Every structure is written in structure tokens, then in C-alpha cells.
Short mmCIF file of N, CA and C in Angstrom, two decimals:
data_model
loop_
_atom_site.label_atom_id
_atom_site.label_comp_id
_atom_site.label_asym_id
_atom_site.label_seq_id
_atom_site.Cartn_x
_atom_site.Cartn_y
_atom_site.Cartn_z
N MET A 209 15.63 7.34 -3.72
CA MET A 209 15.16 7.93 -2.25
C MET A 209 14.29 8.78 -1.64
N ILE A 210 13.39 9.01 -1.16
CA ILE A 210 12.34 9.79 -1.00
C ILE A 210 13.48 11.37 -1.07
N ILE A 211 14.35 10.93 0.04
CA ILE A 211 15.02 12.49 0.10
C ILE A 211 15.32 13.45 -1.14
N GLU A 212 15.83 12.60 -2.36
CA GLU A 212 16.28 13.53 -3.41
C GLU A 212 15.25 13.87 -3.82
N THR A 213 13.84 12.80 -3.69
CA THR A 213 12.98 13.60 -4.77
C THR A 213 12.33 14.70 -4.13
N VAL A 214 12.29 14.55 -3.00
CA VAL A 214 11.45 15.70 -1.76
C VAL A 214 12.22 16.97 -1.89
N ARG A 215 13.78 17.01 -2.11
CA ARG A 215 14.50 18.06 -1.75
C ARG A 215 14.58 19.00 -3.72
N GLN A 216 14.18 17.89 -4.62
CA GLN A 216 13.91 18.62 -5.67
C GLN A 216 13.32 18.95 -5.93
N GLN A 217 11.83 18.49 -5.00
CA GLN A 217 10.65 19.64 -5.43
C GLN A 217 10.70 20.56 -4.52
N LEU A 218 11.23 20.69 -3.56
CA LEU A 218 11.30 21.84 -2.56
C LEU A 218 12.10 22.93 -3.26
N GLN A 219 13.79 22.76 -4.21
CA GLN A 219 14.38 23.36 -4.40
C GLN A 219 13.47 24.16 -5.80
N GLY A 220 12.41 23.62 -6.01
CA GLY A 220 11.46 24.32 -7.37
C GLY A 220 11.29 25.99 -6.16
N LEU A 221 11.15 25.70 -4.98
CA LEU A 221 10.75 26.83 -4.44
C LEU A 221 11.44 27.88 -4.31
N PHE A 222 13.05 27.23 -4.32
CA PHE A 222 14.05 28.56 -4.55
C PHE A 222 14.87 28.58 -5.35
N PRO A 223 14.72 29.24 -6.76
CA PRO A 223 15.30 28.77 -7.69
C PRO A 223 16.26 29.58 -8.00
N ALA A 224 16.56 30.88 -7.25
CA ALA A 224 17.81 31.45 -7.23
C ALA A 224 18.92 30.76 -6.31
N SER A 225 18.55 30.33 -5.28
CA SER A 225 19.74 29.40 -4.12
C SER A 225 20.29 28.38 -4.99
N PRO A 226 21.42 27.79 -4.22
CA PRO A 226 22.38 26.45 -4.52
C PRO A 226 21.12 25.48 -4.77
N GLU A 227 21.91 24.23 -4.90
CA GLU A 227 21.17 22.98 -4.57
C GLU A 227 21.63 22.95 -3.26
N ALA A 228 20.78 22.25 -1.91
CA ALA A 228 20.91 22.14 -0.88
C ALA A 228 22.12 21.49 -0.76
N ALA A 229 23.40 21.77 0.25
CA ALA A 229 24.29 21.14 0.70
C ALA A 229 24.25 20.18 1.77
N PRO A 230 24.93 19.13 2.34
CA PRO A 230 24.97 18.78 3.37
C PRO A 230 25.53 19.25 4.43
N ILE A 231 25.59 19.40 5.41
CA ILE A 231 26.17 20.27 6.63
C ILE A 231 27.43 19.20 7.15
N THR A 232 28.27 19.56 6.91
CA THR A 232 29.47 18.68 7.75
C THR A 232 30.18 19.16 8.94
N GLY A 233 30.24 18.22 10.01
CA GLY A 233 31.06 18.75 10.96
C GLY A 233 29.98 18.06 12.02
N GLY A 234 30.51 18.74 13.24
CA GLY A 234 28.89 18.16 14.19
C GLY A 234 28.27 19.54 14.46
N LEU A 235 27.54 19.53 16.14
CA LEU A 235 26.50 20.27 16.17
C LEU A 235 26.79 21.75 16.40
N ASP A 236 28.26 22.16 16.42
CA ASP A 236 28.95 23.27 16.31
C ASP A 236 29.28 24.31 15.15
N ALA A 237 29.16 23.01 14.14
CA ALA A 237 29.39 23.53 12.67
C ALA A 237 28.27 24.62 12.47
N GLN A 238 29.00 25.79 11.34
CA GLN A 238 28.02 26.76 10.92
C GLN A 238 26.96 26.50 10.12
N GLU A 239 26.15 26.80 10.98
CA GLU A 239 24.81 26.07 10.05
C GLU A 239 23.92 26.94 9.06
N GLY A 240 24.66 27.52 7.98
CA GLY A 240 24.02 28.43 7.16
C GLY A 240 23.68 29.49 7.45
N GLN A 241 24.12 30.00 7.94
CA GLN A 241 24.41 31.51 8.86
C GLN A 241 25.57 32.11 8.75
N LYS A 242 25.32 33.42 8.47
CA LYS A 242 26.56 34.42 8.03
C LYS A 242 26.99 34.58 9.26
N VAL A 243 28.76 35.48 9.38
CA VAL A 243 28.59 35.92 10.53
C VAL A 243 29.15 37.42 10.40
N GLU A 244 28.20 38.40 11.03
CA GLU A 244 28.48 39.69 10.40
C GLU A 244 30.24 39.81 11.65
N LYS A 245 30.27 41.58 11.39
CA LYS A 245 31.44 41.81 12.24
C LYS A 245 31.04 42.03 13.72
N GLY A 246 31.82 41.44 14.18
CA GLY A 246 31.11 41.39 15.56
C GLY A 246 31.23 40.18 16.43
N GLY A 247 31.09 39.18 15.63
CA GLY A 247 30.86 37.59 15.09
C GLY A 247 29.29 37.58 15.90
N LYS A 248 28.28 38.75 15.50
CA LYS A 248 26.97 38.17 15.54
C LYS A 248 26.05 37.02 14.32
N GLU A 249 25.64 36.45 14.27
CA GLU A 249 25.32 35.86 13.29
C GLU A 249 23.89 36.64 13.04
N ALA A 250 24.33 36.39 11.09
CA ALA A 250 23.18 37.41 10.19
C ALA A 250 21.98 36.23 10.25
N PRO A 251 21.08 36.67 10.02
CA PRO A 251 19.52 36.00 10.09
C PRO A 251 19.88 34.92 8.36
N ARG A 252 19.44 33.61 8.86
CA ARG A 252 19.55 32.90 7.90
C ARG A 252 18.90 33.08 6.51
N VAL A 253 19.27 32.33 5.67
CA VAL A 253 18.54 32.98 4.25
C VAL A 253 17.47 31.46 4.17
N ASP A 254 16.54 31.68 3.15
CA ASP A 254 15.61 30.85 2.79
C ASP A 254 16.14 30.15 2.06
N GLY A 255 16.29 28.46 2.06
CA GLY A 255 16.91 27.80 1.14
C GLY A 255 16.49 26.23 2.06
N ILE A 256 16.89 25.45 1.98
CA ILE A 256 17.18 24.10 1.56
C ILE A 256 18.85 24.01 2.64
N ILE A 257 18.94 23.11 3.71
CA ILE A 257 20.17 22.26 4.48
C ILE A 257 19.90 21.15 4.51
N GLU A 258 20.88 20.08 4.09
CA GLU A 258 20.21 18.90 4.33
C GLU A 258 21.47 18.63 5.71
N ARG A 259 20.70 18.22 6.75
CA ARG A 259 21.06 17.45 8.01
C ARG A 259 21.65 16.33 8.52
N ASN A 260 22.37 15.97 9.34
CA ASN A 260 23.10 14.63 9.68
C ASN A 260 21.62 14.10 10.79
N TYR A 261 20.78 13.38 10.13
CA TYR A 261 19.75 12.76 11.13
C TYR A 261 20.21 12.04 12.38
N VAL A 262 21.61 11.35 12.39
CA VAL A 262 22.21 10.86 13.61
C VAL A 262 22.47 12.07 14.71
N GLU A 263 22.76 13.43 14.37
CA GLU A 263 23.09 14.32 15.15
C GLU A 263 21.74 15.43 15.43
N ARG A 264 21.22 15.87 14.67
CA ARG A 264 19.89 15.94 14.61
C ARG A 264 18.38 15.87 14.60
N GLY A 265 18.31 14.65 14.12
CA GLY A 265 17.05 13.77 14.23
C GLY A 265 16.10 14.21 12.93
N TYR A 266 16.84 14.72 12.09
CA TYR A 266 16.09 15.34 10.70
C TYR A 266 16.75 15.63 8.99
N HIS A 267 16.33 14.85 8.30
CA HIS A 267 17.18 14.84 7.31
C HIS A 267 17.20 16.27 6.53
N LEU A 268 16.26 16.96 6.50
CA LEU A 268 16.35 18.44 5.71
C LEU A 268 15.94 19.44 6.78
N ASP A 269 16.23 20.44 6.20
CA ASP A 269 15.88 21.57 7.14
C ASP A 269 15.52 22.59 6.21
N VAL A 270 14.36 23.39 6.02
CA VAL A 270 13.60 24.41 4.99
C VAL A 270 13.45 25.52 5.57
N GLN A 271 14.02 26.41 4.83
CA GLN A 271 13.74 27.81 5.72
C GLN A 271 13.22 28.47 4.92
N LEU A 272 11.56 29.13 5.01
CA LEU A 272 11.18 29.72 3.69
C LEU A 272 10.26 30.66 4.25
N ALA A 273 9.55 31.38 2.98
CA ALA A 273 9.34 32.77 3.63
C ALA A 273 7.47 32.16 3.55
N PRO A 274 6.79 33.23 4.35
CA PRO A 274 5.44 32.94 4.78
C PRO A 274 4.15 32.25 3.64
N ASP A 275 4.57 33.02 2.52
CA ASP A 275 4.43 32.96 1.30
C ASP A 275 4.46 31.50 0.84
N GLN A 276 5.48 30.57 1.08
CA GLN A 276 5.88 29.97 0.59
C GLN A 276 5.46 28.55 1.00
N LEU A 277 4.53 28.74 2.04
CA LEU A 277 4.40 27.38 3.16
C LEU A 277 3.47 26.73 2.77
N LEU A 278 2.48 27.27 2.20
CA LEU A 278 1.33 26.52 1.89
C LEU A 278 2.07 24.86 0.13
N ALA A 279 2.88 26.37 -0.65
CA ALA A 279 3.16 25.26 -1.82
C ALA A 279 4.34 23.90 -1.04
N ALA A 280 5.12 24.63 -0.13
CA ALA A 280 5.87 23.53 0.74
C ALA A 280 5.43 22.26 1.22
N VAL A 281 4.01 22.48 1.90
CA VAL A 281 3.23 21.59 2.61
C VAL A 281 2.59 20.80 1.64
N GLY A 282 2.40 21.30 0.85
CA GLY A 282 1.61 20.76 -0.46
C GLY A 282 2.59 19.51 -1.35
N ILE A 283 3.85 20.13 -1.21
CA ILE A 283 4.95 19.13 -1.62
C ILE A 283 4.79 17.86 -0.57
N LEU A 284 5.15 17.94 0.14
CA LEU A 284 4.97 16.92 1.46
C LEU A 284 3.91 16.29 1.70
N PHE A 285 2.86 16.37 1.31
CA PHE A 285 1.62 16.06 1.81
C PHE A 285 1.59 14.55 0.44
N ASP A 286 1.64 15.35 -0.91
CA ASP A 286 2.05 14.41 -2.16
C ASP A 286 3.22 13.59 -2.24
N CYS A 287 3.42 13.50 -1.31
CA CYS A 287 4.97 13.03 -0.88
C CYS A 287 4.35 11.47 -0.23
N GLY A 288 3.45 11.46 0.85
CA GLY A 288 3.11 10.73 1.78
C GLY A 288 3.68 11.01 2.98
N PHE A 289 4.13 12.83 3.11
CA PHE A 289 4.65 12.75 4.50
C PHE A 289 3.23 12.71 5.64
N PHE A 290 3.46 13.10 6.83
CA PHE A 290 2.20 13.10 7.90
C PHE A 290 3.16 14.05 8.37
N ILE A 291 2.46 15.08 8.94
CA ILE A 291 2.73 16.56 9.99
C ILE A 291 2.75 15.42 11.49
N GLU A 292 3.72 16.05 12.15
CA GLU A 292 4.13 15.54 13.41
C GLU A 292 3.77 16.66 14.23
N THR A 293 4.00 17.87 14.38
CA THR A 293 3.55 18.16 15.32
C THR A 293 4.37 20.20 14.67
N ILE A 294 3.90 21.06 15.05
CA ILE A 294 4.04 22.57 15.04
C ILE A 294 4.54 23.64 16.10
N THR A 295 5.07 24.12 16.32
CA THR A 295 5.60 25.19 17.45
C THR A 295 6.04 26.35 17.23
N GLY A 296 6.41 27.07 18.05
CA GLY A 296 6.87 28.65 17.62
C GLY A 296 8.41 28.90 18.37
N VAL A 297 8.95 29.64 18.16
CA VAL A 297 10.20 29.97 18.48
C VAL A 297 10.25 31.73 18.69
N ASP A 298 10.05 32.18 19.69
CA ASP A 298 10.22 33.68 19.76
C ASP A 298 11.40 34.41 19.51
N TRP A 299 11.92 34.72 18.45
CA TRP A 299 13.15 35.45 18.87
C TRP A 299 13.22 36.70 19.10
N ILE A 300 12.84 37.22 20.39
CA ILE A 300 12.50 38.12 20.60
C ILE A 300 13.21 39.91 20.03
N LYS A 301 15.30 39.68 19.99
CA LYS A 301 16.03 40.62 19.65
C LYS A 301 15.77 41.01 18.23
N ASP A 302 15.39 39.69 17.29
CA ASP A 302 15.00 39.70 15.77
C ASP A 302 13.75 40.66 15.67
N GLN A 303 12.89 40.63 16.98
CA GLN A 303 10.84 41.44 16.84
C GLN A 303 10.74 40.36 15.71
N GLN A 304 10.84 39.04 15.64
CA GLN A 304 10.10 37.75 14.76
C GLN A 304 10.14 36.74 15.59
N ILE A 305 9.14 36.11 14.98
CA ILE A 305 8.26 34.46 15.82
C ILE A 305 8.25 33.75 14.75
N GLU A 306 8.86 32.40 14.50
CA GLU A 306 9.08 31.34 14.20
C GLU A 306 8.10 30.25 14.06
N ALA A 307 7.61 29.68 13.19
CA ALA A 307 6.83 28.35 13.41
C ALA A 307 7.60 27.32 12.25
N VAL A 308 7.39 26.36 13.66
CA VAL A 308 8.29 25.15 13.24
C VAL A 308 7.84 23.69 12.76
N TYR A 309 7.16 23.13 11.65
CA TYR A 309 6.65 22.45 11.21
C TYR A 309 7.16 21.03 10.86
N ASP A 310 7.24 19.86 11.99
CA ASP A 310 8.04 18.69 11.63
C ASP A 310 6.91 17.97 10.95
N PHE A 311 8.12 17.21 10.14
CA PHE A 311 6.40 16.20 9.01
C PHE A 311 7.98 14.70 8.95
N SER A 312 7.03 14.12 8.67
CA SER A 312 7.44 12.37 8.86
C SER A 312 7.34 11.73 7.59
N ARG A 313 8.04 10.51 7.44
CA ARG A 313 7.51 9.50 6.71
C ARG A 313 8.37 8.43 6.75
N TYR A 314 7.56 7.13 7.42
CA TYR A 314 8.82 5.96 7.48
C TYR A 314 8.26 4.56 6.89
N ASP A 315 7.67 4.45 5.92
CA ASP A 315 7.00 3.60 5.44
C ASP A 315 8.53 2.85 5.54
N PHE A 316 8.93 2.45 3.55
CA PHE A 316 9.98 2.52 3.68
C PHE A 316 11.33 2.85 3.18
N ASP A 317 11.20 4.20 3.69
CA ASP A 317 12.36 5.22 3.59
C ASP A 317 12.43 6.44 4.60
N LEU A 318 12.90 5.89 5.63
CA LEU A 318 12.65 6.77 6.88
C LEU A 318 13.33 8.32 6.49
N CYS A 319 12.64 9.41 6.54
CA CYS A 319 12.54 10.89 6.12
C CYS A 319 12.37 11.79 6.98
N ARG A 320 12.42 12.42 7.68
CA ARG A 320 11.91 13.52 8.63
C ARG A 320 12.43 14.99 7.84
N ILE A 321 11.41 16.09 7.75
CA ILE A 321 11.75 17.34 7.49
C ILE A 321 11.18 18.39 8.38
N VAL A 322 11.84 19.12 8.57
CA VAL A 322 11.75 20.44 9.37
C VAL A 322 11.09 22.12 8.51
N LEU A 323 10.32 22.25 8.30
CA LEU A 323 9.97 23.59 7.89
C LEU A 323 9.57 24.57 8.46
N ARG A 324 10.44 25.83 8.41
CA ARG A 324 10.40 26.79 9.54
C ARG A 324 9.97 28.46 8.60
N THR A 325 9.30 29.14 9.05
CA THR A 325 8.62 30.23 8.70
C THR A 325 8.99 31.42 9.80
N ARG A 326 9.05 32.46 9.41
CA ARG A 326 9.39 33.51 10.52
C ARG A 326 8.74 34.76 10.13
N THR A 327 8.01 35.46 11.09
CA THR A 327 6.44 35.89 10.78
C THR A 327 6.96 37.39 11.73
N PRO A 328 6.81 39.11 11.40
CA PRO A 328 7.14 40.10 12.71
C PRO A 328 6.20 39.25 13.80
N ARG A 329 7.07 39.55 14.54
CA ARG A 329 6.47 39.72 16.36
C ARG A 329 5.17 40.32 16.33
N SER A 330 5.38 41.79 15.83
CA SER A 330 3.94 42.69 16.09
C SER A 330 2.46 42.16 15.51
N GLN A 331 3.09 41.22 14.28
CA GLN A 331 1.50 40.67 14.01
C GLN A 331 1.69 39.59 12.98
N PRO A 332 1.93 38.50 14.54
CA PRO A 332 2.29 37.14 13.74
C PRO A 332 1.01 36.63 13.22
N VAL A 333 0.93 35.85 11.58
CA VAL A 333 0.15 35.89 11.04
C VAL A 333 0.53 35.04 10.08
N LEU A 334 0.25 33.73 9.80
CA LEU A 334 0.74 32.75 9.10
C LEU A 334 -0.53 32.08 8.20
N PRO A 335 -0.42 31.54 6.83
CA PRO A 335 -1.55 30.92 6.49
C PRO A 335 -2.14 29.21 7.22
N THR A 336 -2.91 29.02 7.16
CA THR A 336 -3.35 27.65 8.19
C THR A 336 -3.16 26.58 6.92
N ILE A 337 -2.63 25.42 7.29
CA ILE A 337 -2.57 24.50 6.68
C ILE A 337 -3.50 23.37 6.97
N THR A 338 -4.70 23.86 7.80
CA THR A 338 -5.48 22.95 7.99
C THR A 338 -6.30 22.37 6.37
N GLY A 339 -6.19 23.01 5.43
CA GLY A 339 -6.62 22.52 4.38
C GLY A 339 -5.99 21.53 3.48
N ILE A 340 -5.01 21.33 3.90
CA ILE A 340 -4.35 20.06 3.40
C ILE A 340 -3.77 18.97 4.57
N TYR A 341 -3.55 19.33 5.68
CA TYR A 341 -3.44 18.74 6.75
C TYR A 341 -4.42 19.03 7.85
N THR A 342 -5.74 18.20 7.56
CA THR A 342 -6.87 18.36 8.57
C THR A 342 -5.87 18.22 10.24
N GLY A 343 -5.51 17.07 10.47
CA GLY A 343 -4.68 17.20 11.42
C GLY A 343 -3.75 18.03 12.39
N ALA A 344 -3.20 19.06 11.28
CA ALA A 344 -3.04 20.23 11.81
C ALA A 344 -3.44 21.31 12.42
N ASN A 345 -5.13 21.11 12.85
CA ASN A 345 -5.96 21.93 13.71
C ASN A 345 -5.65 22.42 14.77
N TRP A 346 -5.69 21.34 15.42
CA TRP A 346 -5.37 21.56 17.10
C TRP A 346 -3.77 21.54 17.41
N HIS A 347 -3.09 21.48 16.45
CA HIS A 347 -1.42 21.88 16.48
C HIS A 347 -1.37 23.52 16.34
N GLU A 348 -2.28 23.66 15.50
CA GLU A 348 -2.00 25.28 15.09
C GLU A 348 -2.70 25.95 16.18
N ARG A 349 -4.33 25.36 16.66
CA ARG A 349 -4.66 26.02 17.95
C ARG A 349 -3.89 25.89 19.79
N GLU A 350 -2.90 25.00 19.30
CA GLU A 350 -2.03 25.20 20.76
C GLU A 350 -0.89 26.14 20.39
N THR A 351 -0.45 26.55 19.25
CA THR A 351 0.50 27.53 18.83
C THR A 351 0.31 28.65 19.03
N HIS A 352 -1.29 28.85 18.67
CA HIS A 352 -1.74 30.53 18.52
C HIS A 352 -1.65 30.25 19.92
N ASP A 353 -2.10 29.57 21.12
CA ASP A 353 -2.20 29.82 22.70
C ASP A 353 -0.99 30.32 23.00
N PHE A 354 -0.02 29.63 23.02
CA PHE A 354 1.40 29.54 23.57
C PHE A 354 2.06 30.85 23.29
N PHE A 355 1.88 30.78 21.81
CA PHE A 355 2.91 31.92 20.75
C PHE A 355 2.17 33.09 20.34
N GLY A 356 0.60 32.92 20.00
CA GLY A 356 0.28 34.13 19.44
C GLY A 356 -0.01 34.08 18.02
N ILE A 357 0.17 33.33 17.17
CA ILE A 357 0.77 33.28 16.16
C ILE A 357 -0.84 32.72 15.77
N VAL A 358 -1.33 33.52 14.66
CA VAL A 358 -2.88 33.42 14.23
C VAL A 358 -2.87 32.83 12.75
N PHE A 359 -3.70 32.07 12.62
CA PHE A 359 -3.27 31.09 11.11
C PHE A 359 -4.47 31.27 10.89
N GLN A 360 -4.13 32.27 10.03
CA GLN A 360 -5.18 33.03 8.92
C GLN A 360 -6.18 31.53 8.25
N GLY A 361 -7.36 31.72 8.27
CA GLY A 361 -8.07 30.87 7.55
C GLY A 361 -8.55 29.23 8.16
N HIS A 362 -7.75 29.26 9.67
CA HIS A 362 -8.84 28.51 10.68
C HIS A 362 -9.87 28.37 10.53
N PRO A 363 -10.08 27.15 10.72
CA PRO A 363 -11.53 27.17 10.65
C PRO A 363 -12.61 27.43 12.26
N HIS A 364 -11.35 26.86 12.97
CA HIS A 364 -11.80 27.04 14.58
C HIS A 364 -10.90 27.67 15.80
N LEU A 365 -10.15 28.98 15.38
CA LEU A 365 -8.75 29.21 16.23
C LEU A 365 -9.71 29.60 17.51
N ILE A 366 -9.45 28.75 18.24
CA ILE A 366 -10.31 29.36 19.41
C ILE A 366 -9.10 28.22 20.89
N PRO A 367 -8.68 29.13 21.87
CA PRO A 367 -8.27 28.84 22.72
C PRO A 367 -8.15 26.62 22.99
N LEU A 368 -7.07 26.20 23.10
CA LEU A 368 -7.00 24.78 22.94
C LEU A 368 -6.88 24.49 24.81
N LEU A 369 -5.76 25.56 25.15
CA LEU A 369 -5.40 24.56 26.83
C LEU A 369 -5.64 25.69 27.23
N LEU A 370 -5.29 27.10 26.91
CA LEU A 370 -5.73 27.96 28.06
C LEU A 370 -7.02 28.85 28.33
N PRO A 371 -7.34 29.02 29.31
CA PRO A 371 -8.75 29.73 29.42
C PRO A 371 -9.33 30.57 28.52
N GLU A 372 -10.60 30.38 28.17
CA GLU A 372 -10.98 31.07 26.84
C GLU A 372 -10.82 32.36 27.11
N ASP A 373 -11.01 33.16 28.20
CA ASP A 373 -10.71 34.48 28.29
C ASP A 373 -8.85 35.19 28.59
N ALA A 374 -8.22 34.14 27.64
CA ALA A 374 -6.81 34.57 27.96
C ALA A 374 -6.55 35.57 26.92
N ASP A 375 -5.49 36.43 27.36
CA ASP A 375 -5.37 37.76 26.33
C ASP A 375 -3.78 37.87 26.72
N PHE A 376 -3.13 36.37 27.27
CA PHE A 376 -1.50 36.36 27.15
C PHE A 376 -0.99 34.97 26.21
N HIS A 377 -0.04 35.13 26.29
CA HIS A 377 0.99 34.15 25.19
C HIS A 377 1.80 33.57 26.12
N PRO A 378 1.91 32.41 26.99
CA PRO A 378 3.11 32.62 27.83
C PRO A 378 4.30 31.53 27.31
N LEU A 379 4.39 31.26 25.83
CA LEU A 379 5.75 30.62 25.99
C LEU A 379 7.01 32.06 25.32
N LEU A 380 6.14 33.72 25.17
CA LEU A 380 6.53 34.44 24.79
C LEU A 380 7.52 34.96 25.36
N LYS A 381 8.67 35.34 25.06
CA LYS A 381 9.97 35.67 26.12
C LYS A 381 10.17 36.86 26.93
N ASP A 382 8.62 37.56 26.37
CA ASP A 382 8.30 38.96 27.75
C ASP A 382 7.52 38.75 28.10
N PHE A 383 7.16 37.66 28.38
CA PHE A 383 5.84 37.00 29.36
C PHE A 383 5.99 36.82 30.74
N LYS A 384 5.66 37.68 31.34
CA LYS A 384 5.62 37.81 32.91
C LYS A 384 4.29 37.32 33.58
N ALA A 385 4.67 36.80 34.58
CA ALA A 385 3.66 35.89 35.41
C ALA A 385 2.36 36.58 36.30
#
């Protein structure tokens, strides 16, 4: 099945981490994060978590460093996946912004994969994936509009939905209208 093929190829990006293990239990089950003293969750480590598609809507959840992004996207492209969307999450308490990339394949073998990568909130820069998926062009522009992530190497990173003179990013948690 395609899930095993992709998991094996993506696992090559994380040689020191154990094989992806299925997360059992419901939505409240621990999600690959350790709990520090005081009950606070520690940041998730980079790696692959196999998810329950019925509960989550995707099969593999991949947390990776920004410098691994293009390699992971290339693997998905070579395996016949298409990009669905790119969005952001503002982790204001951690002073980070996360970019979330959703990929699908639904020919003979349904498979959905989520790639996540974080960047400092003070300098949110990630490499563009438009060289691999040209359709990511407007997804990256929209994510830049709303979260301020700069996609380095993007061919035309101008506002898509906001006014051209906009100097704000309305989906950041500290945005004040």
C-alpha cells in the first residue's frame, strides 16, 4: 500500500527516530508529546505519527524541520500526491508559527498526509514549494497574507486577498483590528 511506501521514504528524513507507530485511543490520546512537570506539554519532536483516518481525517502526521520540507514534499510529489492546502497556526506562547501542508492521493489507495514545520515568530521564513507544486503558489500567498510567513524563493509573493498596502496579518493571535 502507498502508506507504507511513503512512510518508509519519509522515515529516511529521521534516521535517529523510531519507526512511526500508530496512535491508539481517541482524540484525547497523547499525541507524540511528552508532558513536563506541572502538566504542560513539551514541544513535539520531529518525526512521523500514524493517525486513525476515521478520527483525524489523515493517515500520517509528519513534524519536520524547515530544512527537511523540500525533501519531504519531493517524496510526496514522486509518489503521486497532490497539494490540498497550506495554512498556518500561530503558537504565540512558544513564539513560533507553524505551516501545515495537506496532501492527498485518492486513485486506488486513499491516503492523506499532513506535513508540519515551525519557524520563529520573529522571522517566519520557509522555503517555497512552488518549484515542486506550482499550484502551491496561491496557497503560499494566502498563508503569507494571513500569517506573515515569507516563502523564500516564491516567484510572486504579493498579497492575494488583502489590500496591496496591508502591513498586518489578521490571523496572528495578537492582531488587533
